mmCIF file of C-alpha atoms in Angstrom:
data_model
loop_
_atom_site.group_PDB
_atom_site.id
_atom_site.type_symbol
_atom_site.label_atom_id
_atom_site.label_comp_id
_atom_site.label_asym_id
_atom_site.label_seq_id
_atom_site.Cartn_x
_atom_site.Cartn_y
_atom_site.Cartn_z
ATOM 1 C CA UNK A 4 44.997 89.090 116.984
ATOM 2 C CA UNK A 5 43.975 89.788 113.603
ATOM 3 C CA UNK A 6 44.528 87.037 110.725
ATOM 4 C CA UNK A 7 43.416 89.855 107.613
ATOM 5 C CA UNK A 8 46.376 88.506 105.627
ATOM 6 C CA UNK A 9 45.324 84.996 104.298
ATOM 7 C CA UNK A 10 49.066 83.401 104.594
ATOM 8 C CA UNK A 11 49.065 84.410 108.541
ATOM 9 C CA UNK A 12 45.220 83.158 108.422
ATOM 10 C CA UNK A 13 46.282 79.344 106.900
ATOM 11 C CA UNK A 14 49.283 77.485 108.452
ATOM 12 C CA UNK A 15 49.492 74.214 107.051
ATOM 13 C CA UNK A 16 46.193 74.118 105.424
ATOM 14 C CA UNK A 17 43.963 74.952 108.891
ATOM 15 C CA UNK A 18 42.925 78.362 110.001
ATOM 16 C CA UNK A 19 45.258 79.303 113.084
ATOM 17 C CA UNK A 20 43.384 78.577 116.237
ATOM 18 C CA UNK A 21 40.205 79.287 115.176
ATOM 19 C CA UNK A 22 36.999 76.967 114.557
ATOM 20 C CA UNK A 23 36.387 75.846 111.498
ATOM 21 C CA UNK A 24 33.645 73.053 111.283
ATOM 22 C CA UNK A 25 30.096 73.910 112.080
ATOM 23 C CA UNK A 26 29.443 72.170 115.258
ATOM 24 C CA UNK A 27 32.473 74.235 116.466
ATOM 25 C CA UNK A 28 31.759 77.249 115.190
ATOM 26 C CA UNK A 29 28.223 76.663 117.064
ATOM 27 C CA UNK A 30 29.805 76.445 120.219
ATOM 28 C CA UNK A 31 29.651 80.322 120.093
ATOM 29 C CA UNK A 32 27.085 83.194 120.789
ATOM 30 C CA UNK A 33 26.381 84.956 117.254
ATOM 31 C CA UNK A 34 28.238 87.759 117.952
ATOM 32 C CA UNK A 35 31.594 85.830 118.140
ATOM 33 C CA UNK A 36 30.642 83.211 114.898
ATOM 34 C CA UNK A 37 30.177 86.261 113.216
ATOM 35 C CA UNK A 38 33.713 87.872 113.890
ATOM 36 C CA UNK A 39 35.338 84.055 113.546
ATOM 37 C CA UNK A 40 33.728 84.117 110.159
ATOM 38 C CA UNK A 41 35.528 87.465 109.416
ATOM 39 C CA UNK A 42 38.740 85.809 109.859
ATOM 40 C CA UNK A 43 37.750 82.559 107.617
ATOM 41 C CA UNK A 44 38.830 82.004 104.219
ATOM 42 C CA UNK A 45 36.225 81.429 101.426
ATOM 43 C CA UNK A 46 36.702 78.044 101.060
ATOM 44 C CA UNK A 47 35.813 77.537 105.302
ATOM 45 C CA UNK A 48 33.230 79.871 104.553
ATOM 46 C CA UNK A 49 31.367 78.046 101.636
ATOM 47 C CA UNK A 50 31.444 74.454 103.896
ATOM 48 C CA UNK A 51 30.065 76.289 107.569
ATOM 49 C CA UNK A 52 27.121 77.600 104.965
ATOM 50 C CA UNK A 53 26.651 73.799 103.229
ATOM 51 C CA UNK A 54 26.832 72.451 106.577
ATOM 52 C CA UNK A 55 23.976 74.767 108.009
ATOM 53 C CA UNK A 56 21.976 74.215 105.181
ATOM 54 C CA UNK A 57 21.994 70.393 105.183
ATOM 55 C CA UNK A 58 21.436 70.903 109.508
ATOM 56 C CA UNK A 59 18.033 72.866 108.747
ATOM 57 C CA UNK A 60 16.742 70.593 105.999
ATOM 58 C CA UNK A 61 17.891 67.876 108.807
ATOM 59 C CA UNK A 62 15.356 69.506 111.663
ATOM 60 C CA UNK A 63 13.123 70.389 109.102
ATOM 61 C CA UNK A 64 11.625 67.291 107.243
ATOM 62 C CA UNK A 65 8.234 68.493 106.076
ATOM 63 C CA UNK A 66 9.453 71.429 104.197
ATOM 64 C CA UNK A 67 6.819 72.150 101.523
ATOM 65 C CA UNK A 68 7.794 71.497 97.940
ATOM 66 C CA UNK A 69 8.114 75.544 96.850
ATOM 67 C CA UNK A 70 10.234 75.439 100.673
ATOM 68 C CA UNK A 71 12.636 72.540 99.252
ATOM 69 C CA UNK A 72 13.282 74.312 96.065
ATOM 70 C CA UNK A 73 14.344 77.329 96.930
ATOM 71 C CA UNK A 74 16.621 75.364 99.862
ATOM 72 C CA UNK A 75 17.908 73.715 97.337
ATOM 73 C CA UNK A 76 18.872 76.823 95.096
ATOM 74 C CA UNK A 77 20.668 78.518 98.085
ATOM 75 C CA UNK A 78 22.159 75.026 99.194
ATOM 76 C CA UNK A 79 23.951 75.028 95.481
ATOM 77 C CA UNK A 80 25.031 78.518 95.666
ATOM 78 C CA UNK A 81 26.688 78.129 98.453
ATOM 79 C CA UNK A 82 28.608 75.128 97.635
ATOM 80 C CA UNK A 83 30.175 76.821 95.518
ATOM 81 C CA UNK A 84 32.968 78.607 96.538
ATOM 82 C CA UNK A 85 32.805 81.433 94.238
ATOM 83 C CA UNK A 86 30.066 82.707 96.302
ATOM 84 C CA UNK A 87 32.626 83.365 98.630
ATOM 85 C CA UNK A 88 35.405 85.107 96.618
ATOM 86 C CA UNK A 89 33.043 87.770 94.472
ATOM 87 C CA UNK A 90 33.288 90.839 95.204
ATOM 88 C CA UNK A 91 29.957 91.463 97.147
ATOM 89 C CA UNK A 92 29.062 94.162 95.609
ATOM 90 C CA UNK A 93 28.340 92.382 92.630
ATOM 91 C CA UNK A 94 26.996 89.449 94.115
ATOM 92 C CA UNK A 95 24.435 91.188 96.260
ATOM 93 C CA UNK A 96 22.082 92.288 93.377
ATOM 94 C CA UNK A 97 21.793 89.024 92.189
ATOM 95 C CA UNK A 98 19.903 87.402 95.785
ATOM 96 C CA UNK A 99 17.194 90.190 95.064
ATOM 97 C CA UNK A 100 14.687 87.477 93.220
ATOM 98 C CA UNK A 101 15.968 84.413 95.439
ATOM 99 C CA UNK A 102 15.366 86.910 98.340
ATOM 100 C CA UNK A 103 11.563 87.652 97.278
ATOM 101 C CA UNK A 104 11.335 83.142 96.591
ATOM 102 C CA UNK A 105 12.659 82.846 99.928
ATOM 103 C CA UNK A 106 10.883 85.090 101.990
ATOM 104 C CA UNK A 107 7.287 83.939 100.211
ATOM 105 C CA UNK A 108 8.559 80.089 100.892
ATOM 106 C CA UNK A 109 9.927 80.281 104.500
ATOM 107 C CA UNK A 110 8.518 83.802 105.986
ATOM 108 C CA UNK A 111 11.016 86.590 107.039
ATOM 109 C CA UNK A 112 12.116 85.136 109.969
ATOM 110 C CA UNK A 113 12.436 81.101 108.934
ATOM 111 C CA UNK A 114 14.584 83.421 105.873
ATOM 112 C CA UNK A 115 16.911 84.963 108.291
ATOM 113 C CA UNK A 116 17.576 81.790 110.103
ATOM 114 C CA UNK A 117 18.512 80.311 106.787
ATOM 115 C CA UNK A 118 20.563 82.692 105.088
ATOM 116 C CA UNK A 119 21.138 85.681 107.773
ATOM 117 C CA UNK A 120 22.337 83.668 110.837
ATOM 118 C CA UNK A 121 25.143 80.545 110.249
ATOM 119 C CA UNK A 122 23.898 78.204 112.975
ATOM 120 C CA UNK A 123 21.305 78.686 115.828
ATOM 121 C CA UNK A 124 19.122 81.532 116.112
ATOM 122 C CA UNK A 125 19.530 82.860 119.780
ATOM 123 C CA UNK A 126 17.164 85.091 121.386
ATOM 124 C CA UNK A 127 18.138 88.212 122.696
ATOM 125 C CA UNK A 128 17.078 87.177 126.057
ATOM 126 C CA UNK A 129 20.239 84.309 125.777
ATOM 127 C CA UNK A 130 23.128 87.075 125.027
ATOM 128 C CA UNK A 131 24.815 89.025 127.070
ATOM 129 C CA UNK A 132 24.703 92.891 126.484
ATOM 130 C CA UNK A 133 28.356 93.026 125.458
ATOM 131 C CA UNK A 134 27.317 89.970 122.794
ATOM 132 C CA UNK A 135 24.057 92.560 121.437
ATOM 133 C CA UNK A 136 26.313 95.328 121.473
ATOM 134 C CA UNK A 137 28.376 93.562 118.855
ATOM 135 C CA UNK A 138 25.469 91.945 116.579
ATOM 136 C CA UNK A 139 23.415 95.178 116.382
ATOM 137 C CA UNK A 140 25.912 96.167 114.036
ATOM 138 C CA UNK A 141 24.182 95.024 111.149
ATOM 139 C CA UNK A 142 22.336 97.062 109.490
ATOM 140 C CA UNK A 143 22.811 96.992 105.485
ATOM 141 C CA UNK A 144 22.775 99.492 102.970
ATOM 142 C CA UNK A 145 20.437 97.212 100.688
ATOM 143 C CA UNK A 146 17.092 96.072 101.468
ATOM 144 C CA UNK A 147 15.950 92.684 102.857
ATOM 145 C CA UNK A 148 18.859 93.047 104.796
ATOM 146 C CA UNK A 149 17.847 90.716 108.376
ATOM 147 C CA UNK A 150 18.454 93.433 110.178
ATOM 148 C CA UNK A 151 17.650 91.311 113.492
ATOM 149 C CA UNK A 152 18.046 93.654 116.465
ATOM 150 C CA UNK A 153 15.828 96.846 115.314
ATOM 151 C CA UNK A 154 16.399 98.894 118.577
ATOM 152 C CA UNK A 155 20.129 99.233 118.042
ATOM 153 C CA UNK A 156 19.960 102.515 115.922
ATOM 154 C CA UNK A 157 21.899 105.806 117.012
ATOM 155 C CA UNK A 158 23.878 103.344 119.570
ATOM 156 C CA UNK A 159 27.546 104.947 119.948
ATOM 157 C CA UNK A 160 29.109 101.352 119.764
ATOM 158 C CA UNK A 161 27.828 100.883 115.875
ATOM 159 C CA UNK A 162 30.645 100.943 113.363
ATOM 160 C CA UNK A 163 30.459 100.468 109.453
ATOM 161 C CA UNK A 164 31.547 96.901 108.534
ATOM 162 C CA UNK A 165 32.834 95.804 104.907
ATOM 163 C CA UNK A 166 31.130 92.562 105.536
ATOM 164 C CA UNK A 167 28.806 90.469 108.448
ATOM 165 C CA UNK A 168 25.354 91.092 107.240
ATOM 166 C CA UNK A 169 22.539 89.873 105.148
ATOM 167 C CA UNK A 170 23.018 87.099 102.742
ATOM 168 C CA UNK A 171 25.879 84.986 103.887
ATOM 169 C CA UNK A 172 27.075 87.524 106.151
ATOM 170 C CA UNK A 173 28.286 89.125 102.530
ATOM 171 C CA UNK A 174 26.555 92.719 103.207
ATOM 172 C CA UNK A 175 28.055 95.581 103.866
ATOM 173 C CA UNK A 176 26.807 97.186 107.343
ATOM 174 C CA UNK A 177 26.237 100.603 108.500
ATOM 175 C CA UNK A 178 25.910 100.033 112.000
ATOM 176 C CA UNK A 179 22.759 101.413 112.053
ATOM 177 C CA UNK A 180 19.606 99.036 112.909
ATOM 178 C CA UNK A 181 16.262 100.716 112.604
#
């Protein structure tokens, strides 16, 4: 079933069968958060990110003071819903200097976790090869893209994706990990 028109998507002001609070959306491997997210409106979209947010600050108390500022940056952009509705394409070019902050602050992988994966990392070792199949295919066009599962590339199930990858799951995605 496929909810791309927003009127099918809301029915009485909650998205039709599908999670929408965190600790539900959690529930799932990455793979299927990422194609519930698809489905999500912006608003949905701009609290799962808040809630994340506040969760890592939560099991992460001694953040340095550089680490809480540039938390709290991304923790404001994301509250706002806007971040949600512009066109990505636009929005993209804008994380390049936040991207640079947070990688220096938090390391490439602490920056993934933060920005590139809405709720638990997993490790590979925890998915099932049908769930990899479906998250290799993220591999943006831009740099600093996350790209978490490097091995995927040339893999007959990658497909281009409008959307899924990178910042807030706001990249567009080749399919194409290297």
């Amino acid at each position: 079933m496929s909810y791309s028109d927003p009127q099918q998507r809301q029915e009485g002001g909650r998205t039709c069968g599908l999670p929408t609070t965190y600790d539900e959306l959690c529930k799932y491997s990455i793979a299927y958060r990422k194609a519930i997210y698809a489905e999500l409106d912006p608003t949905v979209r701009s609290t799962l990110w808040v809630r994340h947010l506040r969760q890592y600050r939560r099991d992460h108390p001694d953040m340095s003071v550089e680490q809480r500022r540039v938390h709290g940056e991304i923790e404001r952009m994301v509250a706002d819903v806007r971040t949600f509705r512009a066109d990505p394409k636009e929005s993209i070019g804008g994380y390049e200097a936040l991207t640079a902050e947070l990688i220096a602050a938090f390391g490439k992988e602490e920056a993934r976790a933060l920005v590139a994966t809405l709720g638990p990392v997993e490790s590979p070792a925890n998915s099932t090869r049908a769930e990899l199949m479906v998250a290799c295919e993220c591999q943006s066009i831009r740099p600093h893209d996350f790209c978490f599962f490097g091995q995927c590339s040339g893999l007959p199930s990658c497909t281009w994706q409008s959307g899924g990858c990178g910042w807030l799951y706001q990249y567009p995605c080749d399919g194409m990990c290297t």
